[in-house]
mmCIF file of C-alpha atoms and ligand atoms in Angstrom:
data_model
loop_
_atom_site.group_PDB
_atom_site.id
_atom_site.type_symbol
_atom_site.label_atom_id
_atom_site.label_comp_id
_atom_site.label_asym_id
_atom_site.label_seq_id
_atom_site.Cartn_x
_atom_site.Cartn_y
_atom_site.Cartn_z
ATOM 1 C CA MET A 1 19.069 19.483 -9.861
ATOM 2 C CA VAL A 2 17.738 22.725 -9.366
ATOM 3 C CA PHE A 3 15.076 22.943 -11.984
ATOM 4 C CA SER A 4 11.169 24.160 -12.978
ATOM 5 C CA LEU A 5 8.976 21.691 -12.929
ATOM 6 C CA SER A 6 8.473 20.563 -16.694
ATOM 7 C CA ARG A 7 8.306 17.696 -18.718
ATOM 8 C CA LYS A 8 11.310 18.253 -20.670
ATOM 9 C CA GLU A 9 13.237 19.289 -17.557
ATOM 10 C CA LEU A 10 12.320 15.902 -15.766
ATOM 11 C CA ILE A 11 13.271 14.179 -18.624
ATOM 12 C CA ASN A 12 16.501 16.294 -19.034
ATOM 13 C CA TYR A 13 17.835 15.728 -15.533
ATOM 14 C CA THR A 14 16.861 12.402 -16.218
ATOM 15 C CA ILE A 15 18.428 11.071 -19.007
ATOM 16 C CA ASN A 16 22.028 13.361 -17.787
ATOM 17 C CA VAL A 17 21.881 11.388 -14.775
ATOM 18 C CA LEU A 18 21.238 7.656 -16.278
ATOM 19 C CA ARG A 19 24.463 8.816 -18.207
ATOM 20 C CA THR A 20 27.154 10.494 -16.022
ATOM 21 C CA TYR A 21 26.457 7.784 -13.516
ATOM 22 C CA ASN A 22 27.012 4.948 -16.685
ATOM 23 C CA ILE A 23 23.048 3.207 -14.954
ATOM 24 C CA ARG A 24 20.952 1.384 -16.996
ATOM 25 C CA PRO A 25 16.739 1.286 -15.564
ATOM 26 C CA ARG A 26 17.143 -2.049 -13.390
ATOM 27 C CA LYS A 27 13.486 -3.450 -13.719
ATOM 28 C CA ARG A 28 14.269 -6.154 -11.440
ATOM 29 C CA LEU A 29 13.529 -3.732 -9.172
ATOM 30 C CA SER A 30 10.678 -1.625 -10.888
ATOM 31 C CA GLN A 31 12.904 1.899 -11.297
ATOM 32 C CA ASN A 32 11.256 3.758 -13.347
ATOM 33 C CA PHE A 33 11.631 7.583 -12.714
ATOM 34 C CA VAL A 34 8.947 9.813 -12.420
ATOM 35 C CA ILE A 35 8.933 12.702 -15.066
ATOM 36 C CA ASP A 36 5.438 14.058 -14.974
ATOM 37 C CA PRO A 37 5.424 17.334 -13.593
ATOM 38 C CA HIS A 38 1.258 17.049 -12.868
ATOM 39 C CA LEU A 39 1.938 13.641 -11.364
ATOM 40 C CA ILE A 40 4.802 15.173 -8.374
ATOM 41 C CA ARG A 41 2.230 18.474 -8.314
ATOM 42 C CA THR A 42 -0.740 16.597 -7.367
ATOM 43 C CA ILE A 43 1.405 14.879 -4.572
ATOM 44 C CA LEU A 44 3.498 18.149 -3.221
ATOM 45 C CA SER A 45 0.054 19.229 -2.373
ATOM 46 C CA ARG A 46 -1.310 16.858 -1.123
ATOM 47 C CA VAL A 47 2.032 16.126 1.968
ATOM 48 C CA ARG A 48 1.780 20.418 1.545
ATOM 49 C CA LYS A 49 -1.788 20.109 3.370
ATOM 50 C CA CYS A 50 -0.192 17.375 6.595
ATOM 51 C CA ARG A 51 2.015 19.959 7.603
ATOM 52 C CA PRO A 52 4.840 16.968 7.491
ATOM 53 C CA LYS A 53 8.083 17.156 10.136
ATOM 54 C CA ARG A 54 8.968 14.262 8.813
ATOM 55 C CA ILE A 55 8.405 12.266 5.652
ATOM 56 C CA LEU A 56 9.839 8.993 3.861
ATOM 57 C CA GLU A 57 10.372 7.759 0.867
ATOM 58 C CA ILE A 58 9.692 4.845 -0.104
ATOM 59 C CA GLY A 59 12.288 4.210 -3.250
ATOM 60 C CA GLY A 60 14.745 7.263 -3.820
ATOM 61 C CA GLY A 61 15.053 6.599 -7.185
ATOM 62 C CA ILE A 62 17.838 9.496 -8.790
ATOM 63 C CA GLY A 63 15.429 12.063 -5.575
ATOM 64 C CA ALA A 64 13.841 14.146 -8.180
ATOM 65 C CA LEU A 65 10.816 13.409 -5.879
ATOM 66 C CA THR A 66 12.730 13.748 -2.947
ATOM 67 C CA PHE A 67 13.532 17.233 -4.443
ATOM 68 C CA TYR A 68 10.803 18.558 -3.902
ATOM 69 C CA LEU A 69 9.559 16.845 -0.364
ATOM 70 C CA SER A 70 12.783 18.485 0.790
ATOM 71 C CA ASP A 71 11.293 21.888 0.292
ATOM 72 C CA ILE A 72 7.392 20.918 2.208
ATOM 73 C CA ALA A 73 9.382 19.208 5.972
ATOM 74 C CA GLU A 74 12.214 18.973 8.533
ATOM 75 C CA GLU A 75 13.719 15.984 7.323
ATOM 76 C CA VAL A 76 13.052 13.676 4.386
ATOM 77 C CA VAL A 77 14.612 10.225 5.025
ATOM 78 C CA THR A 78 14.259 8.640 1.849
ATOM 79 C CA ILE A 79 16.023 4.753 1.482
ATOM 80 C CA GLU A 80 17.233 3.330 -2.312
ATOM 81 C CA VAL A 81 18.079 -0.480 -2.084
ATOM 82 C CA ASP A 82 20.571 0.092 -5.591
ATOM 83 C CA LYS A 83 23.495 1.008 -4.293
ATOM 84 C CA LYS A 84 23.943 3.818 -8.010
ATOM 85 C CA LEU A 85 21.076 5.210 -7.801
ATOM 86 C CA ILE A 86 22.385 6.574 -3.050
ATOM 87 C CA LYS A 87 26.056 7.907 -5.534
ATOM 88 C CA VAL A 88 22.814 10.331 -7.426
ATOM 89 C CA LEU A 89 20.748 10.425 -4.466
ATOM 90 C CA GLU A 90 23.919 11.682 -2.436
ATOM 91 C CA ASN A 91 25.180 14.093 -4.532
ATOM 92 C CA GLU A 92 22.247 15.338 -6.601
ATOM 93 C CA VAL A 93 19.968 15.619 -3.721
ATOM 94 C CA ALA A 94 21.393 15.429 -0.056
ATOM 95 C CA LEU A 95 24.217 17.912 -0.329
ATOM 96 C CA ARG A 96 22.468 20.279 -1.506
ATOM 97 C CA LYS A 97 19.274 19.790 0.487
ATOM 98 C CA ASP A 98 20.658 19.092 4.794
ATOM 99 C CA ASN A 99 17.382 18.252 5.997
ATOM 100 C CA VAL A 100 17.631 15.149 2.942
ATOM 101 C CA LYS A 101 19.281 11.139 4.578
ATOM 102 C CA VAL A 102 19.589 8.688 2.489
ATOM 103 C CA VAL A 103 20.011 5.370 3.516
ATOM 104 C CA TYR A 104 20.705 3.100 1.784
ATOM 105 C CA GLY A 105 18.620 -0.922 2.421
ATOM 106 C CA ASP A 106 15.879 -2.277 1.639
ATOM 107 C CA ILE A 107 12.951 -1.669 3.082
ATOM 108 C CA LEU A 108 11.207 -5.036 3.924
ATOM 109 C CA LYS A 109 14.490 -5.509 5.613
ATOM 110 C CA ALA A 110 14.841 -2.028 7.383
ATOM 111 C CA TYR A 111 11.292 -0.750 8.043
ATOM 112 C CA LYS A 112 11.604 -1.032 11.728
ATOM 113 C CA LYS A 113 14.630 1.495 12.397
ATOM 114 C CA LEU A 114 13.873 3.733 10.226
ATOM 115 C CA GLY A 115 11.232 5.542 13.721
ATOM 116 C CA SER A 116 7.475 7.310 12.496
ATOM 117 C CA PHE A 117 6.499 9.683 10.144
ATOM 118 C CA ASP A 118 3.916 12.052 9.373
ATOM 119 C CA VAL A 119 4.151 10.940 5.946
ATOM 120 C CA ILE A 120 5.442 7.920 3.328
ATOM 121 C CA VAL A 121 5.873 8.622 0.206
ATOM 122 C CA SER A 122 6.428 6.637 -3.445
ATOM 123 C CA ASN A 123 5.925 5.598 -6.403
ATOM 124 C CA ILE A 124 5.960 1.494 -4.870
ATOM 125 C CA PRO A 125 8.425 -0.843 -6.937
ATOM 126 C CA TYR A 126 5.697 -2.272 -8.140
ATOM 127 C CA HIS A 127 7.433 -5.673 -7.766
ATOM 128 C CA ILE A 128 6.409 -6.117 -3.885
ATOM 129 C CA SER A 129 3.291 -3.577 -3.200
ATOM 130 C CA SER A 130 1.430 -6.343 -1.462
ATOM 131 C CA LYS A 131 4.649 -6.475 0.668
ATOM 132 C CA ILE A 132 4.835 -2.981 1.176
ATOM 133 C CA LEU A 133 1.043 -2.700 1.610
ATOM 134 C CA PHE A 134 1.417 -4.749 4.555
ATOM 135 C CA ILE A 135 4.875 -3.382 5.829
ATOM 136 C CA LEU A 136 2.518 -0.128 6.335
ATOM 137 C CA THR A 137 0.126 -1.409 9.047
ATOM 138 C CA GLU A 138 3.986 -1.817 10.869
ATOM 139 C CA ILE A 139 5.148 1.607 10.330
ATOM 140 C CA LYS A 140 3.696 4.651 13.029
ATOM 141 C CA PHE A 141 2.261 7.584 10.099
ATOM 142 C CA LYS A 142 -0.851 9.378 9.589
ATOM 143 C CA GLU A 143 -0.998 9.577 5.655
ATOM 144 C CA ALA A 144 0.933 8.190 2.467
ATOM 145 C CA LEU A 145 0.858 9.157 -0.769
ATOM 146 C CA LEU A 146 1.717 5.707 -3.535
ATOM 147 C CA THR A 147 1.558 4.897 -7.292
ATOM 148 C CA PHE A 148 0.929 1.942 -7.336
ATOM 149 C CA GLN A 149 0.679 -0.098 -10.644
ATOM 150 C CA LYS A 150 -3.657 -0.177 -11.889
ATOM 151 C CA GLU A 151 -4.759 -3.265 -11.437
ATOM 152 C CA PHE A 152 -3.063 -3.768 -7.676
ATOM 153 C CA ALA A 153 -5.232 0.304 -6.893
ATOM 154 C CA ASP A 154 -8.474 -1.197 -8.626
ATOM 155 C CA ARG A 155 -8.357 -4.178 -5.665
ATOM 156 C CA LEU A 156 -8.018 -2.337 -3.231
ATOM 157 C CA LEU A 157 -9.791 -0.137 -4.195
ATOM 158 C CA ALA A 158 -12.959 -1.999 -5.834
ATOM 159 C CA LYS A 159 -16.402 -2.185 -3.500
ATOM 160 C CA PRO A 160 -17.877 -5.208 -2.852
ATOM 161 C CA ASN A 161 -19.124 -7.401 -5.231
ATOM 162 C CA GLU A 162 -17.299 -5.858 -7.454
ATOM 163 C CA PRO A 163 -15.279 -8.615 -9.853
ATOM 164 C CA ASP A 164 -11.667 -7.131 -7.639
ATOM 165 C CA TYR A 165 -13.139 -7.252 -4.532
ATOM 166 C CA GLY A 166 -11.193 -9.424 -2.521
ATOM 167 C CA ARG A 167 -9.064 -10.631 0.764
ATOM 168 C CA LEU A 168 -6.376 -7.989 -0.629
ATOM 169 C CA THR A 169 -9.656 -5.668 -0.519
ATOM 170 C CA VAL A 170 -10.833 -6.927 3.138
ATOM 171 C CA MET A 171 -7.449 -6.069 5.020
ATOM 172 C CA ALA A 172 -6.163 -3.004 3.145
ATOM 173 C CA ASN A 173 -9.343 -1.226 4.372
ATOM 174 C CA PHE A 174 -9.697 -3.104 6.919
ATOM 175 C CA TYR A 175 -6.843 -1.183 8.201
ATOM 176 C CA PHE A 176 -6.859 2.474 5.615
ATOM 177 C CA ASP A 177 -8.850 5.010 4.685
ATOM 178 C CA ILE A 178 -8.306 4.667 0.470
ATOM 179 C CA GLU A 179 -9.090 7.716 -1.520
ATOM 180 C CA TYR A 180 -8.094 6.910 -4.876
ATOM 181 C CA LEU A 181 -6.321 10.648 -6.839
ATOM 182 C CA GLY A 182 -6.023 9.733 -10.672
ATOM 183 C CA THR A 183 -4.411 7.436 -12.688
ATOM 184 C CA TYR A 184 -1.445 8.050 -15.148
ATOM 185 C CA SER A 185 -0.012 6.625 -18.077
ATOM 186 C CA PRO A 186 3.035 5.133 -18.561
ATOM 187 C CA SER A 187 4.231 8.494 -20.540
ATOM 188 C CA SER A 188 4.682 9.703 -16.979
ATOM 189 C CA PHE A 189 8.322 7.783 -16.687
ATOM 190 C CA TYR A 190 10.988 7.370 -17.289
ATOM 191 C CA PRO A 191 11.586 4.647 -19.285
ATOM 192 C CA PRO A 192 7.872 3.806 -19.147
ATOM 193 C CA PRO A 193 6.531 1.147 -17.217
ATOM 194 C CA LYS A 194 4.447 -1.694 -19.391
ATOM 195 C CA VAL A 195 1.376 -0.672 -17.186
ATOM 196 C CA TYR A 196 -0.652 2.062 -15.890
ATOM 197 C CA SER A 197 0.234 3.181 -12.513
ATOM 198 C CA THR A 198 -2.664 5.283 -9.907
ATOM 199 C CA LEU A 199 -1.717 8.064 -7.462
ATOM 200 C CA ILE A 200 -3.931 6.465 -3.936
ATOM 201 C CA ASP A 201 -3.718 8.157 -0.783
ATOM 202 C CA LEU A 202 -3.985 6.587 2.671
ATOM 203 C CA ARG A 203 -4.669 7.421 6.165
ATOM 204 C CA ARG A 204 -4.792 4.514 9.104
ATOM 205 C CA LYS A 205 -8.134 3.765 10.639
ATOM 206 C CA ARG A 206 -8.768 3.760 14.347
ATOM 207 C CA ILE A 207 -8.708 -0.583 14.540
ATOM 208 C CA ASP A 208 -12.075 -1.766 15.915
ATOM 209 C CA ILE A 209 -13.013 -4.906 16.812
ATOM 210 C CA ASN A 210 -12.661 -6.873 20.139
ATOM 211 C CA ILE A 211 -11.545 -10.154 18.946
ATOM 212 C CA PRO A 212 -8.107 -10.658 18.270
ATOM 213 C CA ILE A 213 -6.629 -9.567 14.327
ATOM 214 C CA ASP A 214 -5.470 -12.717 13.341
ATOM 215 C CA PHE A 215 -8.246 -14.347 14.236
ATOM 216 C CA PHE A 216 -9.872 -11.761 11.657
ATOM 217 C CA GLN A 217 -7.407 -12.253 8.822
ATOM 218 C CA ASP A 218 -7.359 -16.108 8.856
ATOM 219 C CA VAL A 219 -11.421 -15.732 8.493
ATOM 220 C CA VAL A 220 -10.972 -13.835 6.211
ATOM 221 C CA ARG A 221 -8.241 -15.471 4.103
ATOM 222 C CA GLU A 222 -10.371 -18.581 4.297
ATOM 223 C CA LEU A 223 -13.903 -17.314 3.598
ATOM 224 C CA PHE A 224 -12.754 -15.391 0.616
ATOM 225 C CA THR A 225 -11.371 -18.668 -0.853
ATOM 226 C CA LEU A 226 -14.968 -19.283 -1.764
ATOM 227 C CA LYS A 227 -15.784 -16.013 -3.172
ATOM 228 C CA ASN A 228 -18.503 -17.199 -4.966
ATOM 229 C CA ARG A 229 -20.567 -19.603 -2.378
ATOM 230 C CA LYS A 230 -23.197 -18.584 0.207
ATOM 231 C CA LEU A 231 -21.488 -17.793 3.503
ATOM 232 C CA LYS A 232 -23.973 -20.722 4.866
ATOM 233 C CA SER A 233 -21.684 -23.088 2.930
ATOM 234 C CA ALA A 234 -18.348 -21.135 2.873
ATOM 235 C CA ILE A 235 -18.826 -21.915 6.369
ATOM 236 C CA ARG A 236 -17.769 -25.222 7.200
ATOM 237 C CA ASN A 237 -14.977 -24.826 5.092
ATOM 238 C CA ILE A 238 -13.187 -22.400 8.397
ATOM 239 C CA ARG A 239 -11.202 -23.891 10.879
ATOM 240 C CA SER A 240 -11.674 -22.547 13.864
ATOM 241 C CA VAL A 241 -15.723 -23.492 13.687
ATOM 242 C CA LYS A 242 -15.630 -26.966 11.282
ATOM 243 C CA ASN A 243 -15.190 -29.241 15.154
ATOM 244 C CA LEU A 244 -18.632 -27.019 16.134
ATOM 245 C CA ASP A 245 -21.029 -29.897 17.025
ATOM 246 C CA ASP A 246 -23.691 -30.040 14.915
ATOM 247 C CA ALA A 247 -25.761 -28.166 17.353
ATOM 248 C CA LYS A 248 -22.718 -25.497 17.810
ATOM 249 C CA PHE A 249 -22.800 -24.980 14.195
ATOM 250 C CA LEU A 250 -26.510 -24.759 13.865
ATOM 251 C CA GLU A 251 -26.570 -21.618 16.250
ATOM 252 C CA LEU A 252 -24.078 -20.293 15.153
ATOM 253 C CA ILE A 253 -25.937 -20.692 11.766
ATOM 254 C CA HIS A 254 -28.379 -18.257 13.489
ATOM 255 C CA GLU A 255 -26.780 -15.911 14.981
ATOM 256 C CA LEU A 256 -25.567 -15.285 11.597
ATOM 257 C CA GLU A 257 -28.746 -15.553 9.732
ATOM 258 C CA LYS A 258 -28.966 -12.198 8.406
ATOM 259 C CA TYR A 259 -25.789 -12.889 5.955
ATOM 260 C CA VAL A 260 -25.982 -16.770 5.839
ATOM 261 C CA ASN A 261 -27.244 -16.730 2.655
ATOM 262 C CA ARG A 262 -25.656 -13.980 1.315
ATOM 263 C CA ARG A 263 -22.499 -14.786 -1.507
ATOM 264 C CA VAL A 264 -19.252 -14.245 0.667
ATOM 265 C CA ARG A 265 -17.536 -11.554 -2.652
ATOM 266 C CA THR A 266 -20.719 -8.855 -1.900
ATOM 267 C CA LEU A 267 -19.749 -8.843 2.426
ATOM 268 C CA SER A 268 -18.266 -5.746 3.399
ATOM 269 C CA VAL A 269 -15.886 -5.519 5.906
ATOM 270 C CA GLY A 270 -17.814 -4.111 8.530
ATOM 271 C CA GLU A 271 -20.474 -7.693 7.706
ATOM 272 C CA LEU A 272 -16.962 -9.292 7.809
ATOM 273 C CA ILE A 273 -16.328 -7.873 11.606
ATOM 274 C CA GLU A 274 -19.702 -8.330 12.462
ATOM 275 C CA ILE A 275 -18.865 -12.431 11.017
ATOM 276 C CA ALA A 276 -16.166 -13.108 12.912
ATOM 277 C CA SER A 277 -16.536 -11.313 15.875
ATOM 278 C CA THR A 278 -19.452 -14.081 16.048
ATOM 279 C CA MET A 279 -17.223 -16.863 15.771
ATOM 280 C CA TYR A 280 -15.004 -15.716 17.663
ATOM 281 C CA ARG A 281 -17.199 -16.469 20.335
ATOM 282 C CA TYR A 282 -18.108 -19.797 19.619
ATOM 283 C CA TYR A 283 -14.379 -20.737 18.320
ATOM 284 C CA LYS A 284 -13.182 -19.190 22.557
ATOM 285 C CA GLU A 285 -15.812 -22.466 23.532
ATOM 286 C CA ILE A 286 -14.397 -25.358 21.605
HETATM 287 N N1 LIG B 1 10.416 7.064 -6.338
HETATM 288 C C1 LIG B 1 11.711 7.690 -7.155
HETATM 289 C C2 LIG B 1 11.870 6.130 -8.306
HETATM 290 C C3 LIG B 1 10.727 5.378 -8.277
HETATM 291 S S1 LIG B 1 11.418 4.357 -8.946
HETATM 292 C C4 LIG B 1 11.049 8.359 -8.720
HETATM 293 O O1 LIG B 1 9.202 8.763 -8.707
HETATM 294 O O2 LIG B 1 11.571 8.883 -9.386
HETATM 295 C C5 LIG B 1 11.245 2.734 -7.572
HETATM 296 C C6 LIG B 1 12.951 2.814 -6.625
HETATM 297 O O3 LIG B 1 12.250 1.679 -5.477
HETATM 298 C C7 LIG B 1 14.195 2.076 -7.066
HETATM 299 O O4 LIG B 1 14.787 2.658 -7.535
HETATM 300 C C8 LIG B 1 14.528 1.242 -7.281
HETATM 301 O O5 LIG B 1 15.762 0.737 -6.631
HETATM 302 C C9 LIG B 1 13.688 1.333 -5.100
HETATM 303 N N2 LIG B 1 13.781 0.408 -5.168
HETATM 304 C C10 LIG B 1 13.158 -0.956 -5.721
HETATM 305 N N3 LIG B 1 13.419 -1.475 -3.877
HETATM 306 C C11 LIG B 1 12.923 -1.428 -3.191
HETATM 307 C C12 LIG B 1 13.044 -1.358 -2.124
HETATM 308 N N4 LIG B 1 12.878 -3.571 -1.742
HETATM 309 N N5 LIG B 1 13.527 -1.492 -1.238
HETATM 310 C C13 LIG B 1 13.811 0.622 -1.425
HETATM 311 N N6 LIG B 1 14.072 0.527 -2.784
HETATM 312 C C14 LIG B 1 13.693 -0.002 -4.253
#
């Protein structure tokens, strides 16, 4: 596979490979292959800026992106769960590009063994978007370029008090700086998915918190099940402080005075960290 970056050639390559290897794209595995040169160029120019040594691609597919990524980095590891596509990646890409390492496996199981990376790239298998996001908190990397289903990306990008703002938004922004890089129509992929896609850049944040992350996570989860309530009322349902005696509870509410009349859905990540940190002091005193 050597082709210039045009839509026509990307479509030709895709259709030829599918025919030659007798592959019917599987919906269950979100197999929608990129055929949009603009999307590829945007990803590549961003990746190039990172001057990466090692890139991880999640879900290599038929390797169109893999092929170009291999020109930018010293090594590209591409993991793919479908054995038929492994054959394509090996024959069409790895045979021509000796810095491409093809790994057969499920990212959800294999991620701990892959090592660390400068950049992670993925046209995310949409059915495992949130699981992949969680995994990214456990892999060492600097920057990730990810195409999500638009609705999922909207939740990552939402601002406090917007309808999409919720637990996912808070936790994702707790771990990452998130940047919007564009929305793409179904025709950017073959076969076209039923949904629009949004390209996003993630960078790991320095985590600035002096309470256990699990505690923060629990508080956020419990608060956001009541996200339309005022903090004062939502807080009564938080397991870790619910058993406080009345005096202590009032003391806590008093300490959180500037937040208690705010609706949970309006609280920013920074404010939630402050709230959880205050709660943690009381929690430890139980
Ligand atoms: N990167 C390619 C393919 C995108 S389609 C491109 O842009 O054209 C998503 C790919 O992820 C499919 O090839 C699918 O088989 C693969 N995939 C789905 N679930 C996976 C998993 N759990 N682990 C690894 N790959 C997976």
